[in-house]
PDB file of C-alpha atoms in Angstrom:
ATOM      1  CA  ARG A   1     -87.285 181.458 -50.293  1.00  0.00           C
ATOM      2  CA  ILE A   2     -88.386 185.381 -50.913  1.00  0.00           C
ATOM      3  CA  HIS A   3     -91.694 186.405 -49.994  1.00  0.00           C
ATOM      4  CA  THR A   4     -92.552 189.754 -51.185  1.00  0.00           C
ATOM      5  CA  LYS A   5     -95.770 191.537 -50.903  1.00  0.00           C
ATOM      6  CA  MET A   6     -97.325 192.926 -53.867  1.00  0.00           C
ATOM      7  CA  ALA A   7     -98.841 196.506 -53.843  1.00  0.00           C
ATOM      8  CA  ASP A   8    -102.170 194.816 -54.467  1.00  0.00           C
ATOM      9  CA  GLY A   9    -101.627 191.910 -51.625  1.00  0.00           C
ATOM     10  CA  VAL A  10    -100.472 188.999 -54.036  1.00  0.00           C
ATOM     11  CA  VAL A  11     -97.725 186.909 -52.471  1.00  0.00           C
ATOM     12  CA  ASP A  12     -94.597 186.507 -54.651  1.00  0.00           C
ATOM     13  CA  SER A  13     -92.251 183.616 -53.922  1.00  0.00           C
ATOM     14  CA  ASP A  14     -88.913 183.270 -55.613  1.00  0.00           C
ATOM     15  CA  VAL A  15     -86.228 180.931 -55.116  1.00  0.00           C
ATOM     16  CA  VAL A  16     -83.109 182.923 -54.385  1.00  0.00           C
ATOM     17  CA  ASP A  17     -79.879 181.109 -56.069  1.00  0.00           C
ATOM     18  CA  GLU A  18     -77.562 183.993 -55.161  1.00  0.00           C
ATOM     19  CA  PRO A  19     -75.680 183.791 -51.577  1.00  0.00           C
ATOM     20  CA  THR A  20     -76.142 187.963 -51.233  1.00  0.00           C
ATOM     21  CA  VAL A  21     -79.385 189.147 -50.817  1.00  0.00           C
ATOM     22  CA  ALA A  22     -80.536 193.062 -50.154  1.00  0.00           C
ATOM     23  CA  ALA A  23     -81.231 194.291 -47.053  1.00  0.00           C
ATOM     24  CA  PRO A  24     -83.784 196.510 -45.850  1.00  0.00           C
ATOM     25  CA  GLN A  25     -80.364 199.592 -44.494  1.00  0.00           C
ATOM     26  CA  GLY A  26     -78.447 199.003 -47.908  1.00  0.00           C
ATOM     27  CA  LYS A  27     -76.347 196.411 -46.475  1.00  0.00           C
ATOM     28  CA  THR A  28     -75.832 193.006 -48.069  1.00  0.00           C
ATOM     29  CA  VAL A  29     -77.004 189.841 -46.109  1.00  0.00           C
ATOM     30  CA  ARG A  30     -74.926 186.482 -46.958  1.00  0.00           C
ATOM     31  CA  ARG A  31     -76.903 183.276 -46.901  1.00  0.00           C
ATOM     32  CA  ASP A  32     -76.315 179.729 -46.731  1.00  0.00           C
ATOM     33  CA  SER A  33     -77.496 177.435 -49.763  1.00  0.00           C
ATOM     34  CA  ALA A  34     -80.533 176.356 -47.086  1.00  0.00           C
ATOM     35  CA  GLY A  35     -81.236 179.803 -47.074  1.00  0.00           C
ATOM     36  CA  ARG A  36     -80.086 180.711 -43.629  1.00  0.00           C
ATOM     37  CA  ARG A  37     -78.472 184.176 -42.734  1.00  0.00           C
ATOM     38  CA  ILE A  38     -74.465 184.091 -42.564  1.00  0.00           C
ATOM     39  CA  LYS A  39     -73.392 186.125 -39.803  1.00  0.00           C
ATOM     40  CA  GLY A  40     -69.841 186.702 -37.934  1.00  0.00           C
ATOM     41  CA  ARG A  41     -65.972 187.528 -39.321  1.00  0.00           C
ATOM     42  CA  GLY A  42     -65.614 186.529 -42.116  1.00  0.00           C
ATOM     43  CA  ALA A  43     -69.269 187.208 -43.384  1.00  0.00           C
ATOM     44  CA  ALA A  44     -68.875 190.343 -45.341  1.00  0.00           C
ATOM     45  CA  GLY A  45     -66.170 188.734 -48.160  1.00  0.00           C
ATOM     46  CA  ALA A  46     -66.779 185.094 -46.997  1.00  0.00           C
ATOM     47  CA  ASP A  47     -64.879 182.698 -49.315  1.00  0.00           C
ATOM     48  CA  GLU A  48     -67.446 180.691 -51.284  1.00  0.00           C
ATOM     49  CA  PRO A  49     -67.504 176.618 -49.446  1.00  0.00           C
ATOM     50  CA  GLN A  50     -65.260 175.299 -51.861  1.00  0.00           C
ATOM     51  CA  GLN A  51     -62.038 177.435 -51.537  1.00  0.00           C
ATOM     52  CA  MET A  52     -62.522 176.913 -47.767  1.00  0.00           C
ATOM     53  CA  GLN A  53     -62.194 173.241 -47.993  1.00  0.00           C
ATOM     54  CA  GLN A  54     -59.211 173.335 -49.931  1.00  0.00           C
ATOM     55  CA  ARG A  55     -57.140 175.386 -47.218  1.00  0.00           C
ATOM     56  CA  GLU A  56     -58.130 172.815 -44.893  1.00  0.00           C
ATOM     57  CA  GLY A  57     -56.630 174.305 -41.937  1.00  0.00           C
ATOM     58  CA  ARG A  58     -53.623 175.706 -43.460  1.00  0.00           C
ATOM     59  CA  PHE A  59     -52.901 179.393 -43.006  1.00  0.00           C
ATOM     60  CA  GLU A  60     -49.857 181.457 -43.742  1.00  0.00           C
ATOM     61  CA  SER A  61     -47.053 182.129 -40.909  1.00  0.00           C
ATOM     62  CA  ILE A  62     -45.342 185.633 -40.428  1.00  0.00           C
ATOM     63  CA  ALA A  63     -42.043 185.337 -39.921  1.00  0.00           C
ATOM     64  CA  SER A  64     -40.150 187.719 -38.127  1.00  0.00           C
ATOM     65  CA  ALA A  65     -36.662 189.011 -38.931  1.00  0.00           C
ATOM     66  CA  GLY A  66     -34.144 186.602 -37.567  1.00  0.00           C
ATOM     67  CA  SER A  67     -36.499 183.898 -36.895  1.00  0.00           C
ATOM     68  CA  ALA A  68     -34.945 181.084 -37.016  1.00  0.00           C
ATOM     69  CA  GLY A  69     -36.202 178.661 -35.270  1.00  0.00           C
ATOM     70  CA  ALA A  70     -36.217 177.947 -31.428  1.00  0.00           C
ATOM     71  CA  GLY A  71     -34.640 180.538 -28.611  1.00  0.00           C
ATOM     72  CA  PRO A  72     -35.575 183.435 -26.893  1.00  0.00           C
ATOM     73  CA  ALA A  73     -38.212 186.036 -27.234  1.00  0.00           C
ATOM     74  CA  ARG A  74     -38.183 189.267 -27.078  1.00  0.00           C
ATOM     75  CA  SER A  75     -41.305 190.951 -24.845  1.00  0.00           C
ATOM     76  CA  VAL A  76     -42.960 194.003 -25.813  1.00  0.00           C
ATOM     77  CA  GLU A  77     -40.281 196.017 -23.926  1.00  0.00           C
ATOM     78  CA  GLY A  78     -37.152 193.818 -23.310  1.00  0.00           C
ATOM     79  CA  TRP A  79     -35.885 190.776 -22.221  1.00  0.00           C
ATOM     80  CA  ILE A  80     -37.292 188.536 -19.659  1.00  0.00           C
ATOM     81  CA  VAL A  81     -35.535 186.231 -17.614  1.00  0.00           C
ATOM     82  CA  PHE A  82     -37.909 183.567 -15.258  1.00  0.00           C
ATOM     83  CA  ILE A  83     -36.272 183.002 -11.930  1.00  0.00           C
ATOM     84  CA  THR A  84     -37.668 179.904  -9.999  1.00  0.00           C
ATOM     85  CA  GLY A  85     -36.710 177.025  -6.932  1.00  0.00           C
ATOM     86  CA  LEU A  86     -36.662 181.106  -4.803  1.00  0.00           C
ATOM     87  CA  ASP A  87     -37.196 180.802  -1.023  1.00  0.00           C
ATOM     88  CA  GLN A  88     -40.333 182.238   0.193  1.00  0.00           C
ATOM     89  CA  GLU A  89     -38.555 184.621   2.732  1.00  0.00           C
ATOM     90  CA  THR A  90     -36.582 186.322  -0.594  1.00  0.00           C
ATOM     91  CA  GLN A  91     -36.543 190.043  -0.492  1.00  0.00           C
ATOM     92  CA  GLU A  92     -36.324 192.228  -4.251  1.00  0.00           C
ATOM     93  CA  ASP A  93     -33.111 193.683  -3.063  1.00  0.00           C
ATOM     94  CA  ASP A  94     -31.877 190.210  -2.329  1.00  0.00           C
ATOM     95  CA  ILE A  95     -32.641 189.354  -6.620  1.00  0.00           C
ATOM     96  CA  HIS A  96     -31.510 192.374  -7.571  1.00  0.00           C
ATOM     97  CA  ASP A  97     -28.084 192.379  -5.744  1.00  0.00           C
ATOM     98  CA  LYS A  98     -27.786 189.361  -7.581  1.00  0.00           C
ATOM     99  CA  PHE A  99     -28.621 190.168 -11.061  1.00  0.00           C
ATOM    100  CA  CYS A 100     -27.672 193.947 -11.446  1.00  0.00           C
ATOM    101  CA  ASP A 101     -24.004 193.015 -12.262  1.00  0.00           C
ATOM    102  CA  PHE A 102     -24.995 191.552 -15.292  1.00  0.00           C
ATOM    103  CA  GLY A 103     -26.589 194.965 -16.905  1.00  0.00           C
ATOM    104  CA  ASP A 104     -29.154 197.604 -15.277  1.00  0.00           C
ATOM    105  CA  ILE A 105     -32.114 196.052 -14.594  1.00  0.00           C
ATOM    106  CA  LYS A 106     -35.997 197.473 -16.097  1.00  0.00           C
ATOM    107  CA  ASN A 107     -37.904 195.060 -14.373  1.00  0.00           C
ATOM    108  CA  LEU A 108     -37.985 193.265 -11.413  1.00  0.00           C
ATOM    109  CA  HIS A 109     -41.361 191.589 -10.303  1.00  0.00           C
ATOM    110  CA  LEU A 110     -41.081 189.315  -7.126  1.00  0.00           C
ATOM    111  CA  ASN A 111     -45.028 187.949  -7.084  1.00  0.00           C
ATOM    112  CA  LEU A 112     -46.261 187.685  -3.000  1.00  0.00           C
ATOM    113  CA  ASP A 113     -49.066 184.691  -2.110  1.00  0.00           C
ATOM    114  CA  ARG A 114     -52.204 187.068  -0.866  1.00  0.00           C
ATOM    115  CA  ARG A 115     -52.843 184.803   1.590  1.00  0.00           C
ATOM    116  CA  THR A 116     -49.804 184.708   3.392  1.00  0.00           C
ATOM    117  CA  GLY A 117     -47.717 187.405   2.339  1.00  0.00           C
ATOM    118  CA  PHE A 118     -44.648 185.432   1.165  1.00  0.00           C
ATOM    119  CA  VAL A 119     -42.768 185.239  -2.304  1.00  0.00           C
ATOM    120  CA  LYS A 120     -44.660 182.620  -4.569  1.00  0.00           C
ATOM    121  CA  GLY A 121     -41.008 181.109  -5.355  1.00  0.00           C
ATOM    122  CA  TYR A 122     -40.407 182.983  -8.866  1.00  0.00           C
ATOM    123  CA  ALA A 123     -39.458 186.122 -10.224  1.00  0.00           C
ATOM    124  CA  LEU A 124     -38.834 187.969 -13.591  1.00  0.00           C
ATOM    125  CA  VAL A 125     -36.167 190.308 -14.081  1.00  0.00           C
ATOM    126  CA  GLU A 126     -36.025 192.143 -17.217  1.00  0.00           C
ATOM    127  CA  TYR A 127     -33.104 193.416 -19.328  1.00  0.00           C
ATOM    128  CA  GLU A 128     -32.398 195.800 -22.132  1.00  0.00           C
ATOM    129  CA  ASN A 129     -30.423 193.842 -24.088  1.00  0.00           C
ATOM    130  CA  GLN A 130     -30.520 189.978 -25.048  1.00  0.00           C
ATOM    131  CA  SER A 131     -26.906 189.962 -24.071  1.00  0.00           C
ATOM    132  CA  GLU A 132     -27.162 191.060 -20.531  1.00  0.00           C
ATOM    133  CA  ALA A 133     -30.133 188.572 -20.475  1.00  0.00           C
ATOM    134  CA  GLN A 134     -28.019 185.692 -21.344  1.00  0.00           C
ATOM    135  CA  ASP A 135     -25.160 186.437 -19.263  1.00  0.00           C
ATOM    136  CA  ALA A 136     -26.949 186.095 -16.341  1.00  0.00           C
ATOM    137  CA  ILE A 137     -28.889 182.651 -17.327  1.00  0.00           C
ATOM    138  CA  GLU A 138     -25.677 181.390 -18.037  1.00  0.00           C
ATOM    139  CA  ALA A 139     -23.441 182.285 -14.709  1.00  0.00           C
ATOM    140  CA  LEU A 140     -26.760 182.493 -12.768  1.00  0.00           C
ATOM    141  CA  ASN A 141     -28.384 179.137 -13.047  1.00  0.00           C
ATOM    142  CA  GLY A 142     -27.819 176.776 -10.710  1.00  0.00           C
ATOM    143  CA  THR A 143     -26.299 179.207  -8.192  1.00  0.00           C
ATOM    144  CA  GLN A 144     -27.945 179.634  -4.403  1.00  0.00           C
ATOM    145  CA  VAL A 145     -30.055 182.194  -3.314  1.00  0.00           C
ATOM    146  CA  LEU A 146     -30.590 182.280   0.374  1.00  0.00           C
ATOM    147  CA  GLY A 147     -29.787 178.727   0.835  1.00  0.00           C
ATOM    148  CA  GLN A 148     -31.990 177.580  -2.049  1.00  0.00           C
ATOM    149  CA  THR A 149     -30.549 176.391  -5.756  1.00  0.00           C
ATOM    150  CA  ILE A 150     -32.393 178.595  -8.453  1.00  0.00           C
ATOM    151  CA  SER A 151     -33.026 177.923 -11.698  1.00  0.00           C
ATOM    152  CA  VAL A 152     -32.746 180.712 -14.407  1.00  0.00           C
ATOM    153  CA  ASP A 153     -34.234 180.436 -17.902  1.00  0.00           C
ATOM    154  CA  TRP A 154     -35.528 182.888 -20.629  1.00  0.00           C
ATOM    155  CA  ALA A 155     -39.286 183.578 -19.823  1.00  0.00           C
ATOM    156  CA  PHE A 156     -40.405 183.639 -23.430  1.00  0.00           C
ATOM    157  CA  SER A 157     -39.339 181.569 -26.194  1.00  0.00           C
ATOM    158  CA  ARG A 158     -40.246 180.972 -29.264  1.00  0.00           C
ATOM    159  CA  ALA A 159     -40.699 177.395 -30.866  1.00  0.00           C
ATOM    160  CA  PRO A 160     -39.016 175.433 -33.094  1.00  0.00           C
ATOM    161  CA  THR A 161     -40.302 175.973 -37.241  1.00  0.00           C
ATOM    162  CA  SER A 162     -41.843 172.657 -38.041  1.00  0.00           C
ATOM    163  CA  ARG A 163     -41.763 171.111 -41.214  1.00  0.00           C
ATOM    164  CA  ARG A 164     -45.018 169.253 -41.234  1.00  0.00           C
ATOM    165  CA  GLY A 165     -47.897 171.021 -42.066  1.00  0.00           C
ATOM    166  CA  ALA A 166     -50.269 172.438 -40.114  1.00  0.00           C
ATOM    167  CA  ALA A 167     -52.924 169.357 -40.067  1.00  0.00           C
ATOM    168  CA  GLY A 168     -50.783 167.880 -36.522  1.00  0.00           C
ATOM    169  CA  SER A 169     -47.842 167.315 -34.885  1.00  0.00           C
ATOM    170  CA  ARG A 170     -46.076 164.444 -32.942  1.00  0.00           C
ATOM    171  CA  ASP A 171     -47.281 165.377 -29.824  1.00  0.00           C
ATOM    172  CA  GLY A 172     -51.139 165.377 -31.180  1.00  0.00           C
ATOM    173  CA  ASP A 173     -50.487 161.801 -32.564  1.00  0.00           C
ATOM    174  CA  ARG A 174     -48.758 160.363 -29.323  1.00  0.00           C
ATOM    175  CA  ARG A 175     -52.101 161.590 -27.375  1.00  0.00           C
ATOM    176  CA  ARG A 176     -54.432 159.809 -29.996  1.00  0.00           C
ATOM    177  CA  ASP A 177     -52.148 156.803 -29.675  1.00  0.00           C
ATOM    178  CA  ASP A 178     -52.547 157.106 -26.313  1.00  0.00           C
ATOM    179  CA  ASP A 179     -56.050 157.078 -26.565  1.00  0.00           C
ATOM    180  CA  ASP A 180     -56.975 154.294 -28.560  1.00  0.00           C
ATOM    181  CA  ARG A 181     -54.590 152.124 -26.346  1.00  0.00           C
ATOM    182  CA  ARG A 182     -57.170 153.119 -23.410  1.00  0.00           C
ATOM    183  CA  ARG A 183     -59.980 152.173 -25.275  1.00  0.00           C
ATOM    184  CA  ARG A 184     -58.852 148.631 -26.384  1.00  0.00           C
ATOM    185  CA  TYR A 185     -57.875 147.166 -22.836  1.00  0.00           C
TER     186      TYR A 185
END
């Protein structure tokens, strides 16, 4: 309902049928069926409730060139390789010496524990080209650095494209089944 005060002091009450009402600043304010103001992202050009229900969680996806499914993904600046299983005494030079044979290293990050100052056990190496990174992964995965066997893999990868809709996934269904089993016993 909108209450307007007339110049003669009489209050006029009207029922609003439209979802938008002119606001004092010249902006339009969207209101729902109960008369509450609709705020937030999408309120300016919000779809009608019927259109929103028709979508039911189905959204568009943006397919990039050459993204056929699972595989490595390029970061903003290059191809990043993730190395795990490093000894706490590992130095940047140890990593650089092993990985520079496969191409120019753009960036090398060896994360340290704040409390102890030792390596946390992993490193990130960035290459310019995918082929250089792939060669490093294939050659160095399972090799030894300072007596420790390291694992080398892509830091970022694309998820496989799903043929099922956005309504659910196999993992979600499995979790739901597990929850149901727990409730029964």
